[in-house]
PDB file of C-alpha atoms in Angstrom:
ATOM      1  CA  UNK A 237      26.103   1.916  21.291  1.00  0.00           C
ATOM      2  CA  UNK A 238      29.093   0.508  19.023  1.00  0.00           C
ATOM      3  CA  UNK A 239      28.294   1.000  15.329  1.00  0.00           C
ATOM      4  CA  UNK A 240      29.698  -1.206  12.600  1.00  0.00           C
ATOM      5  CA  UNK A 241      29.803   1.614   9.558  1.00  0.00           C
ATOM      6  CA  UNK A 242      30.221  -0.217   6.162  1.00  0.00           C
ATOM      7  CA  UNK A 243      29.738   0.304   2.355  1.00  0.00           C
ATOM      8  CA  UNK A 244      26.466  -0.368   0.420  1.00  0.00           C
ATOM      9  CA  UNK A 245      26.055  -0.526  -3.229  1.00  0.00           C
ATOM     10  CA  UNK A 246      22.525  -1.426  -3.846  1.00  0.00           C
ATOM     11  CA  UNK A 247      19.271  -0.101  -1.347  1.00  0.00           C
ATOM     12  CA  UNK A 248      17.037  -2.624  -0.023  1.00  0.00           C
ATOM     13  CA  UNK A 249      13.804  -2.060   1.637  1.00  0.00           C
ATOM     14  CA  UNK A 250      15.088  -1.179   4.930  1.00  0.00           C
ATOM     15  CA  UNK A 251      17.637   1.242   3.549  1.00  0.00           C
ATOM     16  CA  UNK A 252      14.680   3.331   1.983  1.00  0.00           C
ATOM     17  CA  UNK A 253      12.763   2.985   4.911  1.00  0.00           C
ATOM     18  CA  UNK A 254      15.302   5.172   7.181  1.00  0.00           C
ATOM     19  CA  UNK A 255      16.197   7.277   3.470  1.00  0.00           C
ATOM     20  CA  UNK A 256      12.791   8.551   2.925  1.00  0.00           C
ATOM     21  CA  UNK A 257      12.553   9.038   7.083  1.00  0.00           C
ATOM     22  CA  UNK A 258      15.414  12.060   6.004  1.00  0.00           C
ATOM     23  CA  UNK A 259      14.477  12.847   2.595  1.00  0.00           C
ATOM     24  CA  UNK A 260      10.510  12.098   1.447  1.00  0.00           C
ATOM     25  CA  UNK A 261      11.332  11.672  -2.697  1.00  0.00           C
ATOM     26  CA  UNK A 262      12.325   8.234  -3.539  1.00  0.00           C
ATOM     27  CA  UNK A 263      12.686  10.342  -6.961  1.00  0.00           C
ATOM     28  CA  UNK A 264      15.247  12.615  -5.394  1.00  0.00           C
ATOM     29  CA  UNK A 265      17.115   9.817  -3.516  1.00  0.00           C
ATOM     30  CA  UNK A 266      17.446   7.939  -6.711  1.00  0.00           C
ATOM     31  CA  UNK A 267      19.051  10.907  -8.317  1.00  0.00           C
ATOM     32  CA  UNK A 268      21.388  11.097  -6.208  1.00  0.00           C
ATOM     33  CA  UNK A 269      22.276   6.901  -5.020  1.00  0.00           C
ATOM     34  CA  UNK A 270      24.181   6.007  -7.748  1.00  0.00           C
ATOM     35  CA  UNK A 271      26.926   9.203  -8.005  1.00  0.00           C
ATOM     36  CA  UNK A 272      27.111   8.753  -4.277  1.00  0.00           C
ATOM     37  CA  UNK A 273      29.054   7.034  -1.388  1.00  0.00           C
ATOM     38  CA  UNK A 274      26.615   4.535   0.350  1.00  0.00           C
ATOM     39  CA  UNK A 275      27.459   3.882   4.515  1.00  0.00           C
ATOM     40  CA  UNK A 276      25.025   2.323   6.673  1.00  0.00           C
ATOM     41  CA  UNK A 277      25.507   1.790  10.534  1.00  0.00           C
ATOM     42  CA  UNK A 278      24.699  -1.334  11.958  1.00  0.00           C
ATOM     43  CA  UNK A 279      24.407  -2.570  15.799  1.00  0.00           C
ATOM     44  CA  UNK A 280      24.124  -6.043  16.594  1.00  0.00           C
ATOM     45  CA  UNK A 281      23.312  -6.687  13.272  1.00  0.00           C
ATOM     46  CA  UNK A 282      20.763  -4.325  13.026  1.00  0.00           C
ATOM     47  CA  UNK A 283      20.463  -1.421  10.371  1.00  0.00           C
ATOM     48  CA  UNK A 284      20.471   1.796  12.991  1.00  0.00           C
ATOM     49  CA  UNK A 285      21.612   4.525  10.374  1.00  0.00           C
ATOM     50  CA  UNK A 286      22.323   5.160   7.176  1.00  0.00           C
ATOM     51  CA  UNK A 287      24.769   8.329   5.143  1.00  0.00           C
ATOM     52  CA  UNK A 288      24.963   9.336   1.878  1.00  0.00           C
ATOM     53  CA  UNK A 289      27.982  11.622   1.056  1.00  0.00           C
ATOM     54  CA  UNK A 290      28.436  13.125  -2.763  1.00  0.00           C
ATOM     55  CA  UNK A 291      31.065  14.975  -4.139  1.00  0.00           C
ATOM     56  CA  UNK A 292      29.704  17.913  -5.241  1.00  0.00           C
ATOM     57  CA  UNK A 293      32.702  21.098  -6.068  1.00  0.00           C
ATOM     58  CA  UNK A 294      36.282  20.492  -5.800  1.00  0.00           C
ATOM     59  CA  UNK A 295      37.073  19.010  -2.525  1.00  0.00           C
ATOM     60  CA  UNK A 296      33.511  19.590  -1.274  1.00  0.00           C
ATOM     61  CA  UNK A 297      31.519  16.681  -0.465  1.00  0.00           C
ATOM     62  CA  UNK A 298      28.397  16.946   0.466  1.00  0.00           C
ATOM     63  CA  UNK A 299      26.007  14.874   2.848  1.00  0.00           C
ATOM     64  CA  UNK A 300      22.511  14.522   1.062  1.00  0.00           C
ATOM     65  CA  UNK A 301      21.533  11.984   3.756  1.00  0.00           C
ATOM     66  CA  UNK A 302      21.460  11.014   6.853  1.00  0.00           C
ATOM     67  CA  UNK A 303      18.816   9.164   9.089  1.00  0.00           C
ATOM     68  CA  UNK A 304      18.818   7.028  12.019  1.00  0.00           C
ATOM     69  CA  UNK A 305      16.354   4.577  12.825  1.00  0.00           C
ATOM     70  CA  UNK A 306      13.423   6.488  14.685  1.00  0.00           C
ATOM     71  CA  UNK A 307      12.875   3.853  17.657  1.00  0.00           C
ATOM     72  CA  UNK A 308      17.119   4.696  18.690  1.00  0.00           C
ATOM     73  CA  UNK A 309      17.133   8.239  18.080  1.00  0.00           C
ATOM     74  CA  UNK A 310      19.008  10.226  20.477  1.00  0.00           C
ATOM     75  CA  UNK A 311      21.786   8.112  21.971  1.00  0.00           C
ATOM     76  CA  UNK A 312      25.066   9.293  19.922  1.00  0.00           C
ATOM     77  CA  UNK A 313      24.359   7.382  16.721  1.00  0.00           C
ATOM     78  CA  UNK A 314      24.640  10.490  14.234  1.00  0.00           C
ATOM     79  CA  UNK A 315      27.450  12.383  16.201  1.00  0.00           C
ATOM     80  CA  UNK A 316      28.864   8.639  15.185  1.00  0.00           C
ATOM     81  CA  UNK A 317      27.869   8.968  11.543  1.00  0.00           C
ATOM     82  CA  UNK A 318      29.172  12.786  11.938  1.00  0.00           C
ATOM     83  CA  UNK A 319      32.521  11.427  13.124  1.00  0.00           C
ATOM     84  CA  UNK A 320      33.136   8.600  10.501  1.00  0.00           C
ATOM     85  CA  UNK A 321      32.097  11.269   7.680  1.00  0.00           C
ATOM     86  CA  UNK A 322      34.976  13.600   9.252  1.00  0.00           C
ATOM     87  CA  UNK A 323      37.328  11.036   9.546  1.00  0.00           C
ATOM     88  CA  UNK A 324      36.095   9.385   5.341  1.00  0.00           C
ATOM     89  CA  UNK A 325      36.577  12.961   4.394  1.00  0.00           C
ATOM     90  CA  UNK A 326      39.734  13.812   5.293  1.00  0.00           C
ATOM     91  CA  UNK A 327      41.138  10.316   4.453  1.00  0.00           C
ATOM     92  CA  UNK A 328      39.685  11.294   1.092  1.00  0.00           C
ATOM     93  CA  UNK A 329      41.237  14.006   1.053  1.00  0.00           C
ATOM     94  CA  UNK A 330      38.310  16.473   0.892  1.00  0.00           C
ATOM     95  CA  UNK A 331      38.281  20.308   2.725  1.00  0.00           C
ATOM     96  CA  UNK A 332      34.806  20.880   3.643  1.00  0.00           C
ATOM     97  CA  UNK A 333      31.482  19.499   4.197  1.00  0.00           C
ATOM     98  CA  UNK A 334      28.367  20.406   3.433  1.00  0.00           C
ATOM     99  CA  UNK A 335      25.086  19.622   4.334  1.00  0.00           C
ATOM    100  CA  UNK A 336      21.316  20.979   4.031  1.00  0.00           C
ATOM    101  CA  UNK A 337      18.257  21.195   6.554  1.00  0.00           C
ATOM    102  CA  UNK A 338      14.988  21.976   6.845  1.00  0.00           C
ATOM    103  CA  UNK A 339      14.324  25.576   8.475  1.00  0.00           C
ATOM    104  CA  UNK A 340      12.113  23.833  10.620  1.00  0.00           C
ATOM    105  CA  UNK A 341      14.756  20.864  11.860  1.00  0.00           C
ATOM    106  CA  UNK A 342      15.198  22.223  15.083  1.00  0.00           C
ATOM    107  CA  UNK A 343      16.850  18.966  16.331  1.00  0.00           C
ATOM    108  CA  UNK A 344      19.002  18.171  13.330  1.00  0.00           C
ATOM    109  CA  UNK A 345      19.944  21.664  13.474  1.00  0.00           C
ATOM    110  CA  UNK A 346      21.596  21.886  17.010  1.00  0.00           C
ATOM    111  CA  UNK A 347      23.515  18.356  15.913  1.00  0.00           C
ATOM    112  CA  UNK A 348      25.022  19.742  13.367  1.00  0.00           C
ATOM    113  CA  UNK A 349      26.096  23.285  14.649  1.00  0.00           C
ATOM    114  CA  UNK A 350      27.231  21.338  18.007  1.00  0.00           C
ATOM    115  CA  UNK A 351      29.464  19.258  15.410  1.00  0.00           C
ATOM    116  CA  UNK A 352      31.191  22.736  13.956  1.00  0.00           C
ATOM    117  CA  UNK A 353      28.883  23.043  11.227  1.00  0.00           C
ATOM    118  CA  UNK A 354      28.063  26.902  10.540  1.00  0.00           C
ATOM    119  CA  UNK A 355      25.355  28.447   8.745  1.00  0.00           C
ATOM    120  CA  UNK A 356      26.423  29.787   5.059  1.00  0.00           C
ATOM    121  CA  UNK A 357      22.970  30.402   3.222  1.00  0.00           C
ATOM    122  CA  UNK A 358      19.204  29.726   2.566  1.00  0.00           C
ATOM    123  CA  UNK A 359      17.743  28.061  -0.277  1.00  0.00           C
ATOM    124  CA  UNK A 360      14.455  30.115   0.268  1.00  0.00           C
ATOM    125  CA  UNK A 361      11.563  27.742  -0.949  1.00  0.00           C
ATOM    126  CA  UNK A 362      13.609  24.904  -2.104  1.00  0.00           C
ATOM    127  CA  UNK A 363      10.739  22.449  -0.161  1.00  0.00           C
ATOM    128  CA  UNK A 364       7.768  24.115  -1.629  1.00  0.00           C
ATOM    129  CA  UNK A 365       9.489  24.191  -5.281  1.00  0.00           C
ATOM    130  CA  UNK A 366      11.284  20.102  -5.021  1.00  0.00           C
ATOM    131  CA  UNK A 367       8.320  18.588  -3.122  1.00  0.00           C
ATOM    132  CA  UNK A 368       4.926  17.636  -4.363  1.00  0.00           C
ATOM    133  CA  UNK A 369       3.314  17.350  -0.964  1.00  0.00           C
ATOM    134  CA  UNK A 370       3.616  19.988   1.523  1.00  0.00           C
ATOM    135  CA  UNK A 371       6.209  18.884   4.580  1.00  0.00           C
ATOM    136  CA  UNK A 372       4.579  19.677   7.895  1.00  0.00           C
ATOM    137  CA  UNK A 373       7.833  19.202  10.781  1.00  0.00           C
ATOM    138  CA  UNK A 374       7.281  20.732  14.626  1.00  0.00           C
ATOM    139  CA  UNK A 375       4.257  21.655  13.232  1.00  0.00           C
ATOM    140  CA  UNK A 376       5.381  24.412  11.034  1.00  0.00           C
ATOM    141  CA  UNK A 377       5.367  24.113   7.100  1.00  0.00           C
ATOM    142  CA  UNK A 378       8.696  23.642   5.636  1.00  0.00           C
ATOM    143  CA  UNK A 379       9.563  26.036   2.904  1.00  0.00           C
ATOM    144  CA  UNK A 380      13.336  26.614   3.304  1.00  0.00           C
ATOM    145  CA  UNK A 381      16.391  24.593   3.557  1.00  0.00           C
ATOM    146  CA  UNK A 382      19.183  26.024   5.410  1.00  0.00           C
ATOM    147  CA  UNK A 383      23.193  25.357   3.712  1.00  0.00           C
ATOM    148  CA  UNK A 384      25.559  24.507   6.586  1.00  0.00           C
ATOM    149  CA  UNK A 385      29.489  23.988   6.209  1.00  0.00           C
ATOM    150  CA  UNK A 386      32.358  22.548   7.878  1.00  0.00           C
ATOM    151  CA  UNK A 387      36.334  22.892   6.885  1.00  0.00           C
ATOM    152  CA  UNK A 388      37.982  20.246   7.497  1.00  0.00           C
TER     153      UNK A 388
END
């Protein structure tokens, strides 16, 4: 599937739809929007995917989001999100990425080691302690978010 990857400045609707498919506090996602860079993926004019990268240390930057539309999961678009975040980095200048996951995000966990990401800590509880409602994914309850990072 050939993506079109461009800027956005201001969510709509369908934007938070896929953002709060990745992340379930619009509270959290709007802490984070506006200090962010905004990409979403598109197909045949369709919003498939969505990225949110944010500079976080000194030529870290850090992906706080990434979804793709639930219906077209599975066919290549993140590893094409992955790629264009690679590529935006480095153009950027940036030396590493970051990213976080669920303990439980079996799936989103095999993308990113396949992509060279590699396991650097645990943020033990971080889902019980930032999330009102308790997350329930592969039927386990997420507590812990796992840190992942990539040199570029």
């Amino acid at each position: 599937m050939e993506l079109k990857i461009t800027v956005f400045k201001k969510p709509a609707t369908q934007h938070y739809q896929l953002l709060l498919a990745a992340d379930p506090s619009k509270e959290l996602i709007d802490s984070y929007l506006n200090r962010s860079f905004c990409y979403q993926a598109t197909a045949q004019g369709q919003l498939v995917g969505i990225i949110i990268l944010l500079p976080t240390h000194p030529e870290t930057l850090e992906i706080v989001n990434i979804a793709v539309d639930p219906q077209i999961r599975n066919q290549g678009i993140g590893q094409q999100l992955l790629t264009f975040v690679e590529k935006t980095a480095r153009n950027k200048k940036f030396k590493c990425l970051e990213i976080g996951t669920g303990s439980t995000s079996f799936a989103q966990l095999y993308l990113y080691q396949k992509r060279g990401f590699r396991i650097v800590g645990i943020d033990q509880d971080f889902f019980s302690i930032h999330y009102n409602k308790e997350i329930i994914e592969n039927k386990l309850v997420l507590k812990d978010m796992l840190r992942l990072k990539k040199l570029l």
